[in-house]
Amino acid sequence: MIRFLQPWWLLAVLPVLLLAGAYVWRQLHRRTYAMRFTNVELLRTLAPKGIGWRRHAAAGVMLLSLLILATGMARPAVDTKEPLERATIMLAIDVSLSMEADDVPPNRLEAAQEAAKQFVAELPPTYNLGLVAFAKSANVLVPPGKDRPAVTQAIDGLVLAEATATGEAVFTCLEAIRSVPADGAQGIPPARIVLLSDGYRTSGRSIEEAAAAAQAANVPVSTIAFGTDSGQVDIGGQVQRVPVDRLALAELAETTQGFFYEAASVNELKQVYQDMGSSIGFRTEAREITQWYAGIALLFALCAAGLSLLWTSRLV
């Protein structure tokens, strides 16, 4: 079915209809004037045999060309179904104050940012990708989608905050995954969570609760630990030890059938999504066909010119 993206431009049809009306009025007026010439025999000797209906063919085709052009200004389009991959990966990055420790050069957060950006660069473009940042709470910075530059920009703009809500990060990622449109497919899409953190939860729901929720949703959580046991950070003028909680991160990954990494390479991270599977939905998109209208109008205009030259020896 054809629809118009800018239907108000259909008003451009009105001048064409007025022109058509003027042409019809002119032809009727000419016939009335011709009937006033009463010496029909003399008229036959003075005027050549007429071309009848062919006299109007060129004008009619030209008016049709103008009508199509005017309609094309409204940007006609047809709806097409485009296949859409629903498989989704959520990145969750810890931005707690402990991520400022420099036991991983240049510091834990910057190392996590670099690893995340490498992951984004390697991820197949067909997959949805979203970003969650978490400290005392977890927030979706970029909802699941195909916009890779938006994710990269958000990663670069991460800001540190107090506390660590690792469990909330997993729950927030699961909610974002459930928000992916069905687009005609069944159930939630195949999904993975990649969580980058230095461990120790200090706020929100427990990691055990989060692991159980992810396991129930069949969403593996792969974790990447940043930091060492000797990590320190200055918080409020006091130096505090911030060792990495490898055990909690490893248990989260193991419980959900994900992977646990410490200094993961890009090639290792490919394990996260290589067996992910697929879920294809269909998104209806408008495909503009204005060029077809322009082409048809041009064809009719050429026909009008040809008919005019053929039957009247004039160019319309």
PDB file of C-alpha atoms in Angstrom:
ATOM      1  CA  MET A   1       0.000   0.000   0.000  1.00  0.00           C
ATOM      2  CA  ILE A   2       1.273   3.449  -0.933  1.00  0.00           C
ATOM      3  CA  ARG A   3       1.305   6.149   1.743  1.00  0.00           C
ATOM      4  CA  PHE A   4       2.704   9.659   1.816  1.00  0.00           C
ATOM      5  CA  LEU A   5       5.407  10.793   4.235  1.00  0.00           C
ATOM      6  CA  GLN A   6       4.506  14.478   3.787  1.00  0.00           C
ATOM      7  CA  PRO A   7       0.810  14.400   2.795  1.00  0.00           C
ATOM      8  CA  TRP A   8       0.348  18.188   3.022  1.00  0.00           C
ATOM      9  CA  TRP A   9       2.318  18.456  -0.221  1.00  0.00           C
ATOM     10  CA  LEU A  10      -0.675  16.861  -1.952  1.00  0.00           C
ATOM     11  CA  LEU A  11      -2.030  20.415  -2.044  1.00  0.00           C
ATOM     12  CA  ALA A  12       0.312  20.841  -5.018  1.00  0.00           C
ATOM     13  CA  VAL A  13      -2.261  18.843  -6.991  1.00  0.00           C
ATOM     14  CA  LEU A  14      -4.732  21.759  -6.793  1.00  0.00           C
ATOM     15  CA  PRO A  15      -2.934  24.050  -9.299  1.00  0.00           C
ATOM     16  CA  VAL A  16      -2.768  21.138 -11.749  1.00  0.00           C
ATOM     17  CA  LEU A  17      -6.499  20.537 -11.400  1.00  0.00           C
ATOM     18  CA  LEU A  18      -7.139  24.259 -11.915  1.00  0.00           C
ATOM     19  CA  LEU A  19      -5.015  24.157 -15.062  1.00  0.00           C
ATOM     20  CA  ALA A  20      -6.988  21.142 -16.319  1.00  0.00           C
ATOM     21  CA  GLY A  21     -10.218  22.986 -15.605  1.00  0.00           C
ATOM     22  CA  ALA A  22      -8.960  26.044 -17.465  1.00  0.00           C
ATOM     23  CA  TYR A  23      -8.060  23.892 -20.458  1.00  0.00           C
ATOM     24  CA  VAL A  24     -11.541  22.309 -20.578  1.00  0.00           C
ATOM     25  CA  TRP A  25     -13.173  25.737 -20.223  1.00  0.00           C
ATOM     26  CA  ARG A  26     -11.028  27.103 -23.026  1.00  0.00           C
ATOM     27  CA  GLN A  27     -11.981  24.251 -25.332  1.00  0.00           C
ATOM     28  CA  LEU A  28     -15.680  24.743 -24.648  1.00  0.00           C
ATOM     29  CA  HIS A  29     -15.325  28.510 -25.162  1.00  0.00           C
ATOM     30  CA  ARG A  30     -13.577  27.938 -28.479  1.00  0.00           C
ATOM     31  CA  ARG A  31     -16.405  25.672 -29.656  1.00  0.00           C
ATOM     32  CA  THR A  32     -19.000  28.307 -28.781  1.00  0.00           C
ATOM     33  CA  TYR A  33     -17.067  30.931 -30.744  1.00  0.00           C
ATOM     34  CA  ALA A  34     -16.725  28.613 -33.725  1.00  0.00           C
ATOM     35  CA  MET A  35     -20.503  28.023 -33.881  1.00  0.00           C
ATOM     36  CA  ARG A  36     -21.074  31.762 -34.396  1.00  0.00           C
ATOM     37  CA  PHE A  37     -19.467  31.490 -37.823  1.00  0.00           C
ATOM     38  CA  THR A  38     -22.610  30.704 -39.840  1.00  0.00           C
ATOM     39  CA  ASN A  39     -21.079  30.156 -43.289  1.00  0.00           C
ATOM     40  CA  VAL A  40     -20.092  26.525 -42.690  1.00  0.00           C
ATOM     41  CA  GLU A  41     -19.303  25.804 -46.366  1.00  0.00           C
ATOM     42  CA  LEU A  42     -16.848  28.679 -46.536  1.00  0.00           C
ATOM     43  CA  LEU A  43     -15.285  27.544 -43.233  1.00  0.00           C
ATOM     44  CA  ARG A  44     -14.678  24.076 -44.700  1.00  0.00           C
ATOM     45  CA  THR A  45     -12.810  25.536 -47.648  1.00  0.00           C
ATOM     46  CA  LEU A  46     -10.665  27.832 -45.478  1.00  0.00           C
ATOM     47  CA  ALA A  47      -9.756  25.440 -42.635  1.00  0.00           C
ATOM     48  CA  PRO A  48      -7.976  22.114 -43.170  1.00  0.00           C
ATOM     49  CA  LYS A  49      -9.523  18.903 -41.951  1.00  0.00           C
ATOM     50  CA  GLY A  50      -9.185  18.781 -38.171  1.00  0.00           C
ATOM     51  CA  ILE A  51      -7.317  16.134 -36.187  1.00  0.00           C
ATOM     52  CA  GLY A  52     -10.255  15.534 -33.866  1.00  0.00           C
ATOM     53  CA  TRP A  53      -9.580  14.040 -30.447  1.00  0.00           C
ATOM     54  CA  ARG A  54      -5.849  13.825 -31.135  1.00  0.00           C
ATOM     55  CA  ARG A  55      -5.702  17.588 -30.644  1.00  0.00           C
ATOM     56  CA  HIS A  56      -6.243  17.016 -26.910  1.00  0.00           C
ATOM     57  CA  ALA A  57      -3.982  13.969 -26.452  1.00  0.00           C
ATOM     58  CA  ALA A  58      -0.726  15.857 -25.922  1.00  0.00           C
ATOM     59  CA  ALA A  59      -2.333  18.276 -23.459  1.00  0.00           C
ATOM     60  CA  GLY A  60      -3.981  15.421 -21.566  1.00  0.00           C
ATOM     61  CA  VAL A  61      -0.740  13.477 -21.247  1.00  0.00           C
ATOM     62  CA  MET A  62       1.130  16.617 -20.155  1.00  0.00           C
ATOM     63  CA  LEU A  63      -1.490  17.314 -17.470  1.00  0.00           C
ATOM     64  CA  LEU A  64      -1.137  13.715 -16.282  1.00  0.00           C
ATOM     65  CA  SER A  65       2.629  14.222 -16.056  1.00  0.00           C
ATOM     66  CA  LEU A  66       2.141  17.348 -13.934  1.00  0.00           C
ATOM     67  CA  LEU A  67      -0.342  15.504 -11.711  1.00  0.00           C
ATOM     68  CA  ILE A  68       2.150  12.702 -11.036  1.00  0.00           C
ATOM     69  CA  LEU A  69       4.926  15.214 -10.302  1.00  0.00           C
ATOM     70  CA  ALA A  70       2.699  17.099  -7.868  1.00  0.00           C
ATOM     71  CA  THR A  71       1.780  13.845  -6.103  1.00  0.00           C
ATOM     72  CA  GLY A  72       5.457  12.904  -5.894  1.00  0.00           C
ATOM     73  CA  MET A  73       6.137  16.047  -3.850  1.00  0.00           C
ATOM     74  CA  ALA A  74       4.280  14.351  -0.967  1.00  0.00           C
ATOM     75  CA  ARG A  75       7.062  11.717  -0.830  1.00  0.00           C
ATOM     76  CA  PRO A  76       5.138   8.508  -1.597  1.00  0.00           C
ATOM     77  CA  ALA A  77       6.412   5.383   0.154  1.00  0.00           C
ATOM     78  CA  VAL A  78       5.566   1.709   0.503  1.00  0.00           C
ATOM     79  CA  ASP A  79       5.917  -0.305   3.716  1.00  0.00           C
ATOM     80  CA  THR A  80       8.548  -3.051   3.582  1.00  0.00           C
ATOM     81  CA  LYS A  81       9.441  -5.651   6.201  1.00  0.00           C
ATOM     82  CA  GLU A  82      13.135  -5.603   7.111  1.00  0.00           C
ATOM     83  CA  PRO A  83      14.652  -8.547   9.025  1.00  0.00           C
ATOM     84  CA  LEU A  84      15.999  -7.450  12.402  1.00  0.00           C
ATOM     85  CA  GLU A  85      18.402  -9.391  14.616  1.00  0.00           C
ATOM     86  CA  ARG A  86      17.213  -9.316  18.248  1.00  0.00           C
ATOM     87  CA  ALA A  87      20.208 -10.991  19.922  1.00  0.00           C
ATOM     88  CA  THR A  88      21.387  -8.618  22.655  1.00  0.00           C
ATOM     89  CA  ILE A  89      24.511  -7.996  24.710  1.00  0.00           C
ATOM     90  CA  MET A  90      24.545  -5.668  27.709  1.00  0.00           C
ATOM     91  CA  LEU A  91      27.781  -4.151  28.978  1.00  0.00           C
ATOM     92  CA  ALA A  92      27.766  -3.282  32.692  1.00  0.00           C
ATOM     93  CA  ILE A  93      30.705  -1.181  33.934  1.00  0.00           C
ATOM     94  CA  ASP A  94      31.542  -0.530  37.568  1.00  0.00           C
ATOM     95  CA  VAL A  95      32.097   3.199  38.233  1.00  0.00           C
ATOM     96  CA  SER A  96      32.547   2.956  42.008  1.00  0.00           C
ATOM     97  CA  LEU A  97      35.327   4.997  43.636  1.00  0.00           C
ATOM     98  CA  SER A  98      37.480   1.879  44.046  1.00  0.00           C
ATOM     99  CA  MET A  99      37.813   1.781  40.239  1.00  0.00           C
ATOM    100  CA  GLU A 100      40.154   4.759  40.558  1.00  0.00           C
ATOM    101  CA  ALA A 101      42.906   2.529  42.017  1.00  0.00           C
ATOM    102  CA  ASP A 102      46.007   2.513  39.831  1.00  0.00           C
ATOM    103  CA  ASP A 103      47.159  -1.046  40.517  1.00  0.00           C
ATOM    104  CA  VAL A 104      46.003  -1.716  36.937  1.00  0.00           C
ATOM    105  CA  PRO A 105      47.613   0.989  34.778  1.00  0.00           C
ATOM    106  CA  PRO A 106      46.621   3.709  34.165  1.00  0.00           C
ATOM    107  CA  ASN A 107      43.806   2.886  36.633  1.00  0.00           C
ATOM    108  CA  ARG A 108      41.065   0.300  36.910  1.00  0.00           C
ATOM    109  CA  LEU A 109      38.357   2.416  35.308  1.00  0.00           C
ATOM    110  CA  GLU A 110      40.421   3.446  32.293  1.00  0.00           C
ATOM    111  CA  ALA A 111      41.537  -0.149  31.801  1.00  0.00           C
ATOM    112  CA  ALA A 112      37.879  -1.237  31.905  1.00  0.00           C
ATOM    113  CA  GLN A 113      36.925   1.503  29.447  1.00  0.00           C
ATOM    114  CA  GLU A 114      39.609   0.390  27.014  1.00  0.00           C
ATOM    115  CA  ALA A 115      38.564  -3.262  27.262  1.00  0.00           C
ATOM    116  CA  ALA A 116      34.920  -2.303  26.766  1.00  0.00           C
ATOM    117  CA  LYS A 117      35.673  -0.224  23.665  1.00  0.00           C
ATOM    118  CA  GLN A 118      37.683  -3.062  22.153  1.00  0.00           C
ATOM    119  CA  PHE A 119      34.756  -5.380  22.802  1.00  0.00           C
ATOM    120  CA  VAL A 120      32.381  -2.930  21.104  1.00  0.00           C
ATOM    121  CA  ALA A 121      34.683  -2.652  18.084  1.00  0.00           C
ATOM    122  CA  GLU A 122      34.823  -6.440  17.647  1.00  0.00           C
ATOM    123  CA  LEU A 123      31.143  -7.192  18.252  1.00  0.00           C
ATOM    124  CA  PRO A 124      29.233  -8.113  15.052  1.00  0.00           C
ATOM    125  CA  PRO A 125      27.136  -5.114  13.926  1.00  0.00           C
ATOM    126  CA  THR A 126      23.943  -7.186  13.694  1.00  0.00           C
ATOM    127  CA  TYR A 127      23.747  -7.649  17.490  1.00  0.00           C
ATOM    128  CA  ASN A 128      21.992  -5.222  19.799  1.00  0.00           C
ATOM    129  CA  LEU A 129      24.318  -3.630  22.338  1.00  0.00           C
ATOM    130  CA  GLY A 130      23.440  -1.648  25.452  1.00  0.00           C
ATOM    131  CA  LEU A 131      25.394  -0.039  28.285  1.00  0.00           C
ATOM    132  CA  VAL A 132      24.765   0.090  32.040  1.00  0.00           C
ATOM    133  CA  ALA A 133      26.919   1.985  34.555  1.00  0.00           C
ATOM    134  CA  PHE A 134      26.667   1.119  38.234  1.00  0.00           C
ATOM    135  CA  ALA A 135      27.860   2.480  41.558  1.00  0.00           C
ATOM    136  CA  LYS A 136      25.295   2.928  44.384  1.00  0.00           C
ATOM    137  CA  SER A 137      22.607   2.245  41.772  1.00  0.00           C
ATOM    138  CA  ALA A 138      22.589   1.020  38.184  1.00  0.00           C
ATOM    139  CA  ASN A 139      21.476   3.102  35.207  1.00  0.00           C
ATOM    140  CA  VAL A 140      20.974   2.326  31.531  1.00  0.00           C
ATOM    141  CA  LEU A 141      23.152   4.814  29.653  1.00  0.00           C
ATOM    142  CA  VAL A 142      22.438   3.367  26.208  1.00  0.00           C
ATOM    143  CA  PRO A 143      19.419   1.081  25.635  1.00  0.00           C
ATOM    144  CA  PRO A 144      19.950  -2.046  23.491  1.00  0.00           C
ATOM    145  CA  GLY A 145      20.327  -1.137  19.826  1.00  0.00           C
ATOM    146  CA  LYS A 146      22.673  -0.975  16.865  1.00  0.00           C
ATOM    147  CA  ASP A 147      24.161   2.459  17.647  1.00  0.00           C
ATOM    148  CA  ARG A 148      27.812   1.615  18.371  1.00  0.00           C
ATOM    149  CA  PRO A 149      29.098   5.246  18.408  1.00  0.00           C
ATOM    150  CA  ALA A 150      26.581   6.078  21.166  1.00  0.00           C
ATOM    151  CA  VAL A 151      27.919   3.225  23.309  1.00  0.00           C
ATOM    152  CA  THR A 152      31.539   4.234  22.727  1.00  0.00           C
ATOM    153  CA  GLN A 153      30.782   7.858  23.569  1.00  0.00           C
ATOM    154  CA  ALA A 154      28.982   6.841  26.764  1.00  0.00           C
ATOM    155  CA  ILE A 155      31.927   4.648  27.805  1.00  0.00           C
ATOM    156  CA  ASP A 156      34.292   7.602  27.385  1.00  0.00           C
ATOM    157  CA  GLY A 157      32.014   9.769  29.523  1.00  0.00           C
ATOM    158  CA  LEU A 158      31.809   7.503  32.585  1.00  0.00           C
ATOM    159  CA  VAL A 159      32.102   9.307  35.941  1.00  0.00           C
ATOM    160  CA  LEU A 160      33.023   7.747  39.304  1.00  0.00           C
ATOM    161  CA  ALA A 161      30.551   7.617  42.203  1.00  0.00           C
ATOM    162  CA  GLU A 162      30.206   6.055  45.638  1.00  0.00           C
ATOM    163  CA  ALA A 163      29.308   2.426  46.491  1.00  0.00           C
ATOM    164  CA  THR A 164      29.016  -0.716  44.356  1.00  0.00           C
ATOM    165  CA  ALA A 165      25.660  -2.272  43.444  1.00  0.00           C
ATOM    166  CA  THR A 166      26.783  -5.303  41.444  1.00  0.00           C
ATOM    167  CA  GLY A 167      23.502  -7.164  41.878  1.00  0.00           C
ATOM    168  CA  GLU A 168      21.487  -4.136  40.759  1.00  0.00           C
ATOM    169  CA  ALA A 169      23.627  -3.949  37.623  1.00  0.00           C
ATOM    170  CA  VAL A 170      22.570  -7.474  36.635  1.00  0.00           C
ATOM    171  CA  PHE A 171      18.884  -6.784  37.367  1.00  0.00           C
ATOM    172  CA  THR A 172      19.014  -3.556  35.322  1.00  0.00           C
ATOM    173  CA  CYS A 173      20.608  -5.392  32.399  1.00  0.00           C
ATOM    174  CA  LEU A 174      17.882  -8.048  32.520  1.00  0.00           C
ATOM    175  CA  GLU A 175      15.183  -5.358  32.408  1.00  0.00           C
ATOM    176  CA  ALA A 176      16.879  -3.739  29.404  1.00  0.00           C
ATOM    177  CA  ILE A 177      16.993  -7.104  27.619  1.00  0.00           C
ATOM    178  CA  ARG A 178      13.268  -7.632  28.230  1.00  0.00           C
ATOM    179  CA  SER A 179      12.613  -4.221  26.675  1.00  0.00           C
ATOM    180  CA  VAL A 180      13.908  -5.323  23.252  1.00  0.00           C
ATOM    181  CA  PRO A 181      10.873  -5.234  20.901  1.00  0.00           C
ATOM    182  CA  ALA A 182       9.463  -8.600  19.865  1.00  0.00           C
ATOM    183  CA  ASP A 183       9.013  -7.476  16.229  1.00  0.00           C
ATOM    184  CA  GLY A 184       6.962 -10.578  15.528  1.00  0.00           C
ATOM    185  CA  ALA A 185       9.391 -13.036  17.191  1.00  0.00           C
ATOM    186  CA  GLN A 186       8.561 -15.131  20.235  1.00  0.00           C
ATOM    187  CA  GLY A 187       9.941 -14.652  23.762  1.00  0.00           C
ATOM    188  CA  ILE A 188      12.884 -12.613  24.964  1.00  0.00           C
ATOM    189  CA  PRO A 189      15.892 -12.489  22.633  1.00  0.00           C
ATOM    190  CA  PRO A 190      19.041 -14.561  23.187  1.00  0.00           C
ATOM    191  CA  ALA A 191      21.213 -12.391  25.405  1.00  0.00           C
ATOM    192  CA  ARG A 192      24.463 -12.083  27.329  1.00  0.00           C
ATOM    193  CA  ILE A 193      25.680  -9.731  30.053  1.00  0.00           C
ATOM    194  CA  VAL A 194      29.330  -8.675  30.262  1.00  0.00           C
ATOM    195  CA  LEU A 195      30.108  -7.148  33.659  1.00  0.00           C
ATOM    196  CA  LEU A 196      33.374  -5.275  34.266  1.00  0.00           C
ATOM    197  CA  SER A 197      34.121  -4.630  37.936  1.00  0.00           C
ATOM    198  CA  ASP A 198      36.567  -4.955  40.814  1.00  0.00           C
ATOM    199  CA  GLY A 199      34.092  -6.917  42.874  1.00  0.00           C
ATOM    200  CA  TYR A 200      32.942  -6.183  46.419  1.00  0.00           C
ATOM    201  CA  ARG A 201      29.239  -5.294  46.500  1.00  0.00           C
ATOM    202  CA  THR A 202      28.320  -2.621  49.040  1.00  0.00           C
ATOM    203  CA  SER A 203      24.788  -1.648  47.979  1.00  0.00           C
ATOM    204  CA  GLY A 204      21.569  -3.049  46.540  1.00  0.00           C
ATOM    205  CA  ARG A 205      20.447  -6.620  46.063  1.00  0.00           C
ATOM    206  CA  SER A 206      22.951  -9.399  46.526  1.00  0.00           C
ATOM    207  CA  ILE A 207      25.019 -10.996  43.800  1.00  0.00           C
ATOM    208  CA  GLU A 208      23.398 -14.345  44.653  1.00  0.00           C
ATOM    209  CA  GLU A 209      19.920 -12.932  43.956  1.00  0.00           C
ATOM    210  CA  ALA A 210      21.161 -11.451  40.686  1.00  0.00           C
ATOM    211  CA  ALA A 211      22.771 -14.737  39.658  1.00  0.00           C
ATOM    212  CA  ALA A 212      19.525 -16.615  40.359  1.00  0.00           C
ATOM    213  CA  ALA A 213      17.509 -14.094  38.283  1.00  0.00           C
ATOM    214  CA  ALA A 214      19.939 -14.309  35.368  1.00  0.00           C
ATOM    215  CA  GLN A 215      19.938 -18.103  35.542  1.00  0.00           C
ATOM    216  CA  ALA A 216      16.126 -18.166  35.516  1.00  0.00           C
ATOM    217  CA  ALA A 217      16.106 -15.861  32.460  1.00  0.00           C
ATOM    218  CA  ASN A 218      18.722 -18.053  30.758  1.00  0.00           C
ATOM    219  CA  VAL A 219      21.071 -15.073  30.396  1.00  0.00           C
ATOM    220  CA  PRO A 220      24.741 -15.931  31.059  1.00  0.00           C
ATOM    221  CA  VAL A 221      26.762 -13.262  32.866  1.00  0.00           C
ATOM    222  CA  SER A 222      30.442 -13.089  31.950  1.00  0.00           C
ATOM    223  CA  THR A 223      32.578 -11.135  34.398  1.00  0.00           C
ATOM    224  CA  ILE A 224      35.920  -9.386  33.990  1.00  0.00           C
ATOM    225  CA  ALA A 225      37.852  -8.557  37.155  1.00  0.00           C
ATOM    226  CA  PHE A 226      40.004  -5.444  37.255  1.00  0.00           C
ATOM    227  CA  GLY A 227      42.492  -4.979  40.078  1.00  0.00           C
ATOM    228  CA  THR A 228      44.878  -6.764  42.412  1.00  0.00           C
ATOM    229  CA  ASP A 229      44.892  -7.624  46.107  1.00  0.00           C
ATOM    230  CA  SER A 230      47.188  -4.661  46.778  1.00  0.00           C
ATOM    231  CA  GLY A 231      44.947  -2.006  45.254  1.00  0.00           C
ATOM    232  CA  GLN A 232      44.528   1.264  47.174  1.00  0.00           C
ATOM    233  CA  VAL A 233      42.504   4.421  46.618  1.00  0.00           C
ATOM    234  CA  ASP A 234      42.263   7.809  48.345  1.00  0.00           C
ATOM    235  CA  ILE A 235      38.654   8.390  49.455  1.00  0.00           C
ATOM    236  CA  GLY A 236      37.944  11.595  51.391  1.00  0.00           C
ATOM    237  CA  GLY A 237      41.605  12.069  52.248  1.00  0.00           C
ATOM    238  CA  GLN A 238      41.981   8.548  53.616  1.00  0.00           C
ATOM    239  CA  VAL A 239      43.862   5.777  51.827  1.00  0.00           C
ATOM    240  CA  GLN A 240      41.770   2.605  51.723  1.00  0.00           C
ATOM    241  CA  ARG A 241      42.638  -0.867  50.511  1.00  0.00           C
ATOM    242  CA  VAL A 242      40.388  -2.069  47.686  1.00  0.00           C
ATOM    243  CA  PRO A 243      41.332  -5.669  46.818  1.00  0.00           C
ATOM    244  CA  VAL A 244      39.498  -7.240  43.912  1.00  0.00           C
ATOM    245  CA  ASP A 245      36.738  -9.729  44.770  1.00  0.00           C
ATOM    246  CA  ARG A 246      37.579 -12.470  42.274  1.00  0.00           C
ATOM    247  CA  LEU A 247      35.552 -15.091  44.125  1.00  0.00           C
ATOM    248  CA  ALA A 248      32.228 -13.225  43.875  1.00  0.00           C
ATOM    249  CA  LEU A 249      32.740 -12.403  40.212  1.00  0.00           C
ATOM    250  CA  ALA A 250      33.798 -15.960  39.382  1.00  0.00           C
ATOM    251  CA  GLU A 251      30.766 -17.422  41.196  1.00  0.00           C
ATOM    252  CA  LEU A 252      28.414 -15.065  39.339  1.00  0.00           C
ATOM    253  CA  ALA A 253      29.828 -16.234  36.019  1.00  0.00           C
ATOM    254  CA  GLU A 254      29.816 -19.902  36.991  1.00  0.00           C
ATOM    255  CA  THR A 255      26.249 -19.879  38.297  1.00  0.00           C
ATOM    256  CA  THR A 256      24.898 -18.315  35.103  1.00  0.00           C
ATOM    257  CA  GLN A 257      27.050 -20.399  32.702  1.00  0.00           C
ATOM    258  CA  GLY A 258      29.120 -17.367  31.729  1.00  0.00           C
ATOM    259  CA  PHE A 259      32.897 -16.858  31.631  1.00  0.00           C
ATOM    260  CA  PHE A 260      35.202 -15.341  34.237  1.00  0.00           C
ATOM    261  CA  TYR A 261      38.259 -13.389  33.083  1.00  0.00           C
ATOM    262  CA  GLU A 262      41.037 -11.429  34.719  1.00  0.00           C
ATOM    263  CA  ALA A 263      43.004  -9.817  31.910  1.00  0.00           C
ATOM    264  CA  ALA A 264      40.835 -10.883  28.997  1.00  0.00           C
ATOM    265  CA  SER A 265      42.063 -10.428  25.435  1.00  0.00           C
ATOM    266  CA  VAL A 266      39.745  -9.519  22.578  1.00  0.00           C
ATOM    267  CA  ASN A 267      39.960 -13.057  21.227  1.00  0.00           C
ATOM    268  CA  GLU A 268      38.931 -14.502  24.610  1.00  0.00           C
ATOM    269  CA  LEU A 269      35.985 -12.135  24.844  1.00  0.00           C
ATOM    270  CA  LYS A 270      34.632 -13.512  21.564  1.00  0.00           C
ATOM    271  CA  GLN A 271      33.663 -16.610  23.568  1.00  0.00           C
ATOM    272  CA  VAL A 272      30.944 -14.491  25.173  1.00  0.00           C
ATOM    273  CA  TYR A 273      28.824 -14.333  22.030  1.00  0.00           C
ATOM    274  CA  GLN A 274      30.114 -17.003  19.639  1.00  0.00           C
ATOM    275  CA  ASP A 275      27.419 -19.536  20.699  1.00  0.00           C
ATOM    276  CA  MET A 276      24.756 -16.942  21.280  1.00  0.00           C
ATOM    277  CA  GLY A 277      22.268 -17.960  18.614  1.00  0.00           C
ATOM    278  CA  SER A 278      19.843 -15.703  16.812  1.00  0.00           C
ATOM    279  CA  SER A 279      16.301 -14.360  16.953  1.00  0.00           C
ATOM    280  CA  ILE A 280      15.062 -12.627  13.840  1.00  0.00           C
ATOM    281  CA  GLY A 281      12.156 -10.226  14.014  1.00  0.00           C
ATOM    282  CA  PHE A 282      10.798  -7.964  11.307  1.00  0.00           C
ATOM    283  CA  ARG A 283      10.556  -4.193  11.439  1.00  0.00           C
ATOM    284  CA  THR A 284       8.227  -2.358   9.076  1.00  0.00           C
ATOM    285  CA  GLU A 285      10.007   0.509   7.366  1.00  0.00           C
ATOM    286  CA  ALA A 286       8.799   3.036   4.817  1.00  0.00           C
ATOM    287  CA  ARG A 287      10.729   2.824   1.531  1.00  0.00           C
ATOM    288  CA  GLU A 288      10.380   6.056  -0.391  1.00  0.00           C
ATOM    289  CA  ILE A 289       9.467   5.708  -4.082  1.00  0.00           C
ATOM    290  CA  THR A 290       9.521   9.362  -5.114  1.00  0.00           C
ATOM    291  CA  GLN A 291      12.052   8.551  -7.839  1.00  0.00           C
ATOM    292  CA  TRP A 292       9.508   6.249  -9.487  1.00  0.00           C
ATOM    293  CA  TYR A 293       6.950   9.049  -9.575  1.00  0.00           C
ATOM    294  CA  ALA A 294       9.526  11.405 -11.076  1.00  0.00           C
ATOM    295  CA  GLY A 295      10.501   8.813 -13.671  1.00  0.00           C
ATOM    296  CA  ILE A 296       6.899   8.107 -14.702  1.00  0.00           C
ATOM    297  CA  ALA A 297       6.159  11.844 -14.903  1.00  0.00           C
ATOM    298  CA  LEU A 298       9.208  12.331 -17.136  1.00  0.00           C
ATOM    299  CA  LEU A 299       8.038   9.495 -19.384  1.00  0.00           C
ATOM    300  CA  PHE A 300       4.575  11.057 -19.747  1.00  0.00           C
ATOM    301  CA  ALA A 301       6.114  14.466 -20.454  1.00  0.00           C
ATOM    302  CA  LEU A 302       8.229  12.965 -23.242  1.00  0.00           C
ATOM    303  CA  CYS A 303       5.143  11.235 -24.650  1.00  0.00           C
ATOM    304  CA  ALA A 304       3.241  14.528 -24.585  1.00  0.00           C
ATOM    305  CA  ALA A 305       6.045  16.256 -26.456  1.00  0.00           C
ATOM    306  CA  GLY A 306       6.200  13.451 -29.034  1.00  0.00           C
ATOM    307  CA  LEU A 307       2.430  13.474 -29.640  1.00  0.00           C
ATOM    308  CA  SER A 308       2.426  17.237 -30.001  1.00  0.00           C
ATOM    309  CA  LEU A 309       5.206  17.181 -32.595  1.00  0.00           C
ATOM    310  CA  LEU A 310       3.599  14.259 -34.433  1.00  0.00           C
ATOM    311  CA  TRP A 311       0.072  15.644 -34.732  1.00  0.00           C
ATOM    312  CA  THR A 312       0.434  19.420 -34.508  1.00  0.00           C
ATOM    313  CA  SER A 313       4.050  20.082 -35.566  1.00  0.00           C
ATOM    314  CA  ARG A 314       4.450  22.042 -32.328  1.00  0.00           C
ATOM    315  CA  LEU A 315       6.179  21.251 -29.054  1.00  0.00           C
ATOM    316  CA  VAL A 316       3.033  21.176 -26.852  1.00  0.00           C
TER     317      VAL A 316
END
